[in-house]
Amino acid sequence: MADLKDFAEQLVNLTVKEVNELADILKEEYGIEPAAAAVAVAAGGGAAEGGEAAEEKSEFDVILTAAGGSKLAVVKLVKELTGLGLKEAKDIVDSAPKAVKEGISKDEAEGIKKSLEEAGAEVELK
């Protein structure tokens, strides 16, 4: 059990760059798509925190309100998180405020929000 807690702690503390590297490894070596890897990491990140508010609302939307100073990094991350092409991801970032993901769990939404904020974006959950 302690090993799983340590593993969860490691997942929660991954940087965006490390998440991207993990996604590449999972895709190349295990055939798991990066969007699925991001969901797994996001779910792991939320699991370490309390989830009492999940009872109140079960579906959340991740809204990109502004790209921030590092627009290219945000576009790449949106592309990876959504599985969209580069042009579609850029369109989402350019048309902020815009939903990146809709109708997802609180844990997943918080993980995505954290990743986007680390990339420099301004994000809100609804």
mmCIF file with all atom_site columns, C-alpha atoms in Angstrom:
data_model
loop_
_atom_site.group_PDB
_atom_site.id
_atom_site.type_symbol
_atom_site.label_atom_id
_atom_site.label_alt_id
_atom_site.label_comp_id
_atom_site.label_asym_id
_atom_site.label_entity_id
_atom_site.label_seq_id
_atom_site.pdbx_PDB_ins_code
_atom_site.Cartn_x
_atom_site.Cartn_y
_atom_site.Cartn_z
_atom_site.occupancy
_atom_site.B_iso_or_equiv
_atom_site.pdbx_formal_charge
_atom_site.auth_seq_id
_atom_site.auth_comp_id
_atom_site.auth_asym_id
_atom_site.auth_atom_id
_atom_site.pdbx_PDB_model_num
ATOM 1   C CA . MET A 1 1   ? 0.000   0.000  0.000   1.00 0.00 ? 1   MET A CA 1
ATOM 2   C CA . ALA A 1 2   ? 2.842   2.390  0.812   1.00 0.00 ? 2   ALA A CA 1
ATOM 3   C CA . ASP A 1 3   ? 4.333   1.751  -2.632  1.00 0.00 ? 3   ASP A CA 1
ATOM 4   C CA . LEU A 1 4   ? 1.072   2.805  -4.285  1.00 0.00 ? 4   LEU A CA 1
ATOM 5   C CA . LYS A 1 5   ? 0.952   5.971  -2.190  1.00 0.00 ? 5   LYS A CA 1
ATOM 6   C CA . ASP A 1 6   ? 4.524   6.772  -3.221  1.00 0.00 ? 6   ASP A CA 1
ATOM 7   C CA . PHE A 1 7   ? 3.613   6.145  -6.864  1.00 0.00 ? 7   PHE A CA 1
ATOM 8   C CA . ALA A 1 8   ? 0.542   8.387  -6.573  1.00 0.00 ? 8   ALA A CA 1
ATOM 9   C CA . GLU A 1 9   ? 2.713   11.083 -4.984  1.00 0.00 ? 9   GLU A CA 1
ATOM 10  C CA . GLN A 1 10  ? 5.156   10.854 -7.897  1.00 0.00 ? 10  GLN A CA 1
ATOM 11  C CA . LEU A 1 11  ? 2.315   11.171 -10.430 1.00 0.00 ? 11  LEU A CA 1
ATOM 12  C CA . VAL A 1 12  ? 0.847   14.174 -8.670  1.00 0.00 ? 12  VAL A CA 1
ATOM 13  C CA . ASN A 1 13  ? 4.190   15.982 -8.696  1.00 0.00 ? 13  ASN A CA 1
ATOM 14  C CA . LEU A 1 14  ? 5.011   15.457 -12.391 1.00 0.00 ? 14  LEU A CA 1
ATOM 15  C CA . THR A 1 15  ? 5.764   18.557 -14.428 1.00 0.00 ? 15  THR A CA 1
ATOM 16  C CA . VAL A 1 16  ? 4.115   19.139 -17.812 1.00 0.00 ? 16  VAL A CA 1
ATOM 17  C CA . LYS A 1 17  ? 7.343   18.099 -19.528 1.00 0.00 ? 17  LYS A CA 1
ATOM 18  C CA . GLU A 1 18  ? 7.470   14.872 -17.518 1.00 0.00 ? 18  GLU A CA 1
ATOM 19  C CA . VAL A 1 19  ? 3.809   14.149 -18.297 1.00 0.00 ? 19  VAL A CA 1
ATOM 20  C CA . ASN A 1 20  ? 4.593   14.583 -21.997 1.00 0.00 ? 20  ASN A CA 1
ATOM 21  C CA . GLU A 1 21  ? 7.564   12.221 -21.718 1.00 0.00 ? 21  GLU A CA 1
ATOM 22  C CA . LEU A 1 22  ? 5.425   9.682  -19.851 1.00 0.00 ? 22  LEU A CA 1
ATOM 23  C CA . ALA A 1 23  ? 2.757   9.938  -22.558 1.00 0.00 ? 23  ALA A CA 1
ATOM 24  C CA . ASP A 1 24  ? 5.390   9.289  -25.250 1.00 0.00 ? 24  ASP A CA 1
ATOM 25  C CA . ILE A 1 25  ? 6.716   6.238  -23.409 1.00 0.00 ? 25  ILE A CA 1
ATOM 26  C CA . LEU A 1 26  ? 3.219   4.835  -22.868 1.00 0.00 ? 26  LEU A CA 1
ATOM 27  C CA . LYS A 1 27  ? 2.375   5.315  -26.539 1.00 0.00 ? 27  LYS A CA 1
ATOM 28  C CA . GLU A 1 28  ? 5.598   3.947  -28.001 1.00 0.00 ? 28  GLU A CA 1
ATOM 29  C CA . GLU A 1 29  ? 6.204   1.033  -25.651 1.00 0.00 ? 29  GLU A CA 1
ATOM 30  C CA . TYR A 1 30  ? 2.681   0.045  -24.585 1.00 0.00 ? 30  TYR A CA 1
ATOM 31  C CA . GLY A 1 31  ? 0.396   1.338  -27.337 1.00 0.00 ? 31  GLY A CA 1
ATOM 32  C CA . ILE A 1 32  ? -1.538  3.642  -24.992 1.00 0.00 ? 32  ILE A CA 1
ATOM 33  C CA . GLU A 1 33  ? -2.582  6.903  -26.690 1.00 0.00 ? 33  GLU A CA 1
ATOM 34  C CA . PRO A 1 34  ? -1.323  10.178 -25.110 1.00 0.00 ? 34  PRO A CA 1
ATOM 35  C CA . ALA A 1 35  ? -4.852  11.465 -24.405 1.00 0.00 ? 35  ALA A CA 1
ATOM 36  C CA . ALA A 1 36  ? -5.536  8.309  -22.405 1.00 0.00 ? 36  ALA A CA 1
ATOM 37  C CA . ALA A 1 37  ? -2.230  8.768  -20.591 1.00 0.00 ? 37  ALA A CA 1
ATOM 38  C CA . ALA A 1 38  ? -3.099  12.358 -19.704 1.00 0.00 ? 38  ALA A CA 1
ATOM 39  C CA . VAL A 1 39  ? -6.421  11.150 -18.313 1.00 0.00 ? 39  VAL A CA 1
ATOM 40  C CA . ALA A 1 40  ? -4.644  8.496  -16.266 1.00 0.00 ? 40  ALA A CA 1
ATOM 41  C CA . VAL A 1 41  ? -2.171  11.021 -14.886 1.00 0.00 ? 41  VAL A CA 1
ATOM 42  C CA . ALA A 1 42  ? -4.929  13.555 -14.235 1.00 0.00 ? 42  ALA A CA 1
ATOM 43  C CA . ALA A 1 43  ? -6.994  10.940 -12.422 1.00 0.00 ? 43  ALA A CA 1
ATOM 44  C CA . GLY A 1 44  ? -3.948  9.976  -10.366 1.00 0.00 ? 44  GLY A CA 1
ATOM 45  C CA . GLY A 1 45  ? -3.372  13.618 -9.466  1.00 0.00 ? 45  GLY A CA 1
ATOM 46  C CA . GLY A 1 46  ? -6.887  14.129 -8.186  1.00 0.00 ? 46  GLY A CA 1
ATOM 47  C CA . ALA A 1 47  ? -6.972  10.859 -6.292  1.00 0.00 ? 47  ALA A CA 1
ATOM 48  C CA . ALA A 1 48  ? -4.359  12.058 -3.800  1.00 0.00 ? 48  ALA A CA 1
ATOM 49  C CA . GLU A 1 49  ? -6.518  15.042 -2.850  1.00 0.00 ? 49  GLU A CA 1
ATOM 50  C CA . GLY A 1 50  ? -9.872  14.823 -1.095  1.00 0.00 ? 50  GLY A CA 1
ATOM 51  C CA . GLY A 1 51  ? -12.912 14.390 -3.347  1.00 0.00 ? 51  GLY A CA 1
ATOM 52  C CA . GLU A 1 52  ? -15.758 15.429 -1.050  1.00 0.00 ? 52  GLU A CA 1
ATOM 53  C CA . ALA A 1 53  ? -17.119 18.019 -3.494  1.00 0.00 ? 53  ALA A CA 1
ATOM 54  C CA . ALA A 1 54  ? -17.562 15.342 -6.190  1.00 0.00 ? 54  ALA A CA 1
ATOM 55  C CA . GLU A 1 55  ? -20.870 14.440 -4.545  1.00 0.00 ? 55  GLU A CA 1
ATOM 56  C CA . GLU A 1 56  ? -22.230 17.909 -5.293  1.00 0.00 ? 56  GLU A CA 1
ATOM 57  C CA . LYS A 1 57  ? -21.439 17.987 -8.995  1.00 0.00 ? 57  LYS A CA 1
ATOM 58  C CA . SER A 1 58  ? -20.319 15.021 -11.060 1.00 0.00 ? 58  SER A CA 1
ATOM 59  C CA . GLU A 1 59  ? -19.443 16.622 -14.403 1.00 0.00 ? 59  GLU A CA 1
ATOM 60  C CA . PHE A 1 60  ? -17.119 19.535 -15.014 1.00 0.00 ? 60  PHE A CA 1
ATOM 61  C CA . ASP A 1 61  ? -16.008 21.605 -17.991 1.00 0.00 ? 61  ASP A CA 1
ATOM 62  C CA . VAL A 1 62  ? -12.440 22.843 -18.324 1.00 0.00 ? 62  VAL A CA 1
ATOM 63  C CA . ILE A 1 63  ? -12.563 26.346 -19.805 1.00 0.00 ? 63  ILE A CA 1
ATOM 64  C CA . LEU A 1 64  ? -9.419  27.970 -21.207 1.00 0.00 ? 64  LEU A CA 1
ATOM 65  C CA . THR A 1 65  ? -9.841  31.667 -20.408 1.00 0.00 ? 65  THR A CA 1
ATOM 66  C CA . ALA A 1 66  ? -6.476  32.899 -21.756 1.00 0.00 ? 66  ALA A CA 1
ATOM 67  C CA . ALA A 1 67  ? -3.363  31.366 -23.310 1.00 0.00 ? 67  ALA A CA 1
ATOM 68  C CA . GLY A 1 68  ? -0.990  33.384 -21.141 1.00 0.00 ? 68  GLY A CA 1
ATOM 69  C CA . GLY A 1 69  ? 2.591   34.157 -22.065 1.00 0.00 ? 69  GLY A CA 1
ATOM 70  C CA . SER A 1 70  ? 3.514   30.758 -23.480 1.00 0.00 ? 70  SER A CA 1
ATOM 71  C CA . LYS A 1 71  ? 0.913   30.299 -26.198 1.00 0.00 ? 71  LYS A CA 1
ATOM 72  C CA . LEU A 1 72  ? 2.836   27.632 -28.131 1.00 0.00 ? 72  LEU A CA 1
ATOM 73  C CA . ALA A 1 73  ? 3.193   25.396 -25.068 1.00 0.00 ? 73  ALA A CA 1
ATOM 74  C CA . VAL A 1 74  ? -0.522  25.785 -24.348 1.00 0.00 ? 74  VAL A CA 1
ATOM 75  C CA . VAL A 1 75  ? -1.456  24.912 -27.948 1.00 0.00 ? 75  VAL A CA 1
ATOM 76  C CA . LYS A 1 76  ? 0.717   21.786 -27.804 1.00 0.00 ? 76  LYS A CA 1
ATOM 77  C CA . LEU A 1 77  ? -0.805  20.731 -24.500 1.00 0.00 ? 77  LEU A CA 1
ATOM 78  C CA . VAL A 1 78  ? -4.389  21.345 -25.718 1.00 0.00 ? 78  VAL A CA 1
ATOM 79  C CA . LYS A 1 79  ? -3.557  19.253 -28.800 1.00 0.00 ? 79  LYS A CA 1
ATOM 80  C CA . GLU A 1 80  ? -2.281  16.453 -26.614 1.00 0.00 ? 80  GLU A CA 1
ATOM 81  C CA . LEU A 1 81  ? -5.140  16.572 -24.099 1.00 0.00 ? 81  LEU A CA 1
ATOM 82  C CA . THR A 1 82  ? -7.904  16.654 -26.680 1.00 0.00 ? 82  THR A CA 1
ATOM 83  C CA . GLY A 1 83  ? -6.432  14.467 -29.396 1.00 0.00 ? 83  GLY A CA 1
ATOM 84  C CA . LEU A 1 84  ? -7.186  17.199 -31.931 1.00 0.00 ? 84  LEU A CA 1
ATOM 85  C CA . GLY A 1 85  ? -4.928  18.318 -34.744 1.00 0.00 ? 85  GLY A CA 1
ATOM 86  C CA . LEU A 1 86  ? -2.577  21.256 -34.361 1.00 0.00 ? 86  LEU A CA 1
ATOM 87  C CA . LYS A 1 87  ? -4.871  23.665 -36.242 1.00 0.00 ? 87  LYS A CA 1
ATOM 88  C CA . GLU A 1 88  ? -7.919  22.703 -34.172 1.00 0.00 ? 88  GLU A CA 1
ATOM 89  C CA . ALA A 1 89  ? -5.959  23.054 -30.923 1.00 0.00 ? 89  ALA A CA 1
ATOM 90  C CA . LYS A 1 90  ? -4.672  26.470 -32.034 1.00 0.00 ? 90  LYS A CA 1
ATOM 91  C CA . ASP A 1 91  ? -8.247  27.529 -32.866 1.00 0.00 ? 91  ASP A CA 1
ATOM 92  C CA . ILE A 1 92  ? -9.349  26.616 -29.321 1.00 0.00 ? 92  ILE A CA 1
ATOM 93  C CA . VAL A 1 93  ? -6.499  28.623 -27.783 1.00 0.00 ? 93  VAL A CA 1
ATOM 94  C CA . ASP A 1 94  ? -7.074  31.593 -30.115 1.00 0.00 ? 94  ASP A CA 1
ATOM 95  C CA . SER A 1 95  ? -10.808 31.694 -29.374 1.00 0.00 ? 95  SER A CA 1
ATOM 96  C CA . ALA A 1 96  ? -10.447 31.705 -25.565 1.00 0.00 ? 96  ALA A CA 1
ATOM 97  C CA . PRO A 1 97  ? -12.525 31.656 -23.470 1.00 0.00 ? 97  PRO A CA 1
ATOM 98  C CA . LYS A 1 98  ? -13.301 28.227 -24.876 1.00 0.00 ? 98  LYS A CA 1
ATOM 99  C CA . ALA A 1 99  ? -14.018 24.764 -23.458 1.00 0.00 ? 99  ALA A CA 1
ATOM 100 C CA . VAL A 1 100 ? -11.102 22.352 -23.726 1.00 0.00 ? 100 VAL A CA 1
ATOM 101 C CA . LYS A 1 101 ? -12.919 19.369 -22.215 1.00 0.00 ? 101 LYS A CA 1
ATOM 102 C CA . GLU A 1 102 ? -16.581 19.060 -21.218 1.00 0.00 ? 102 GLU A CA 1
ATOM 103 C CA . GLY A 1 103 ? -18.530 16.682 -19.000 1.00 0.00 ? 103 GLY A CA 1
ATOM 104 C CA . ILE A 1 104 ? -15.536 15.105 -17.264 1.00 0.00 ? 104 ILE A CA 1
ATOM 105 C CA . SER A 1 105 ? -14.933 14.041 -13.664 1.00 0.00 ? 105 SER A CA 1
ATOM 106 C CA . LYS A 1 106 ? -13.678 16.488 -11.069 1.00 0.00 ? 106 LYS A CA 1
ATOM 107 C CA . ASP A 1 107 ? -10.367 14.659 -10.670 1.00 0.00 ? 107 ASP A CA 1
ATOM 108 C CA . GLU A 1 108 ? -9.733  14.662 -14.415 1.00 0.00 ? 108 GLU A CA 1
ATOM 109 C CA . ALA A 1 109 ? -10.772 18.324 -14.719 1.00 0.00 ? 109 ALA A CA 1
ATOM 110 C CA . GLU A 1 110 ? -8.454  19.383 -11.879 1.00 0.00 ? 110 GLU A CA 1
ATOM 111 C CA . GLY A 1 111 ? -5.568  17.454 -13.416 1.00 0.00 ? 111 GLY A CA 1
ATOM 112 C CA . ILE A 1 112 ? -6.094  19.091 -16.806 1.00 0.00 ? 112 ILE A CA 1
ATOM 113 C CA . LYS A 1 113 ? -6.442  22.508 -15.175 1.00 0.00 ? 113 LYS A CA 1
ATOM 114 C CA . LYS A 1 114 ? -3.177  22.013 -13.289 1.00 0.00 ? 114 LYS A CA 1
ATOM 115 C CA . SER A 1 115 ? -1.352  20.943 -16.472 1.00 0.00 ? 115 SER A CA 1
ATOM 116 C CA . LEU A 1 116 ? -2.648  23.915 -18.445 1.00 0.00 ? 116 LEU A CA 1
ATOM 117 C CA . GLU A 1 117 ? -1.776  26.354 -15.655 1.00 0.00 ? 117 GLU A CA 1
ATOM 118 C CA . GLU A 1 118 ? 1.756   24.920 -15.460 1.00 0.00 ? 118 GLU A CA 1
ATOM 119 C CA . ALA A 1 119 ? 2.037   25.619 -19.210 1.00 0.00 ? 119 ALA A CA 1
ATOM 120 C CA . GLY A 1 120 ? 1.082   29.244 -18.517 1.00 0.00 ? 120 GLY A CA 1
ATOM 121 C CA . ALA A 1 121 ? -2.629  29.267 -19.395 1.00 0.00 ? 121 ALA A CA 1
ATOM 122 C CA . GLU A 1 122 ? -5.464  30.743 -17.382 1.00 0.00 ? 122 GLU A CA 1
ATOM 123 C CA . VAL A 1 123 ? -8.132  28.104 -16.749 1.00 0.00 ? 123 VAL A CA 1
ATOM 124 C CA . GLU A 1 124 ? -11.395 27.778 -14.846 1.00 0.00 ? 124 GLU A CA 1
ATOM 125 C CA . LEU A 1 125 ? -13.650 24.847 -14.015 1.00 0.00 ? 125 LEU A CA 1
ATOM 126 C CA . LYS A 1 126 ? -17.399 25.041 -14.427 1.00 0.00 ? 126 LYS A CA 1
#
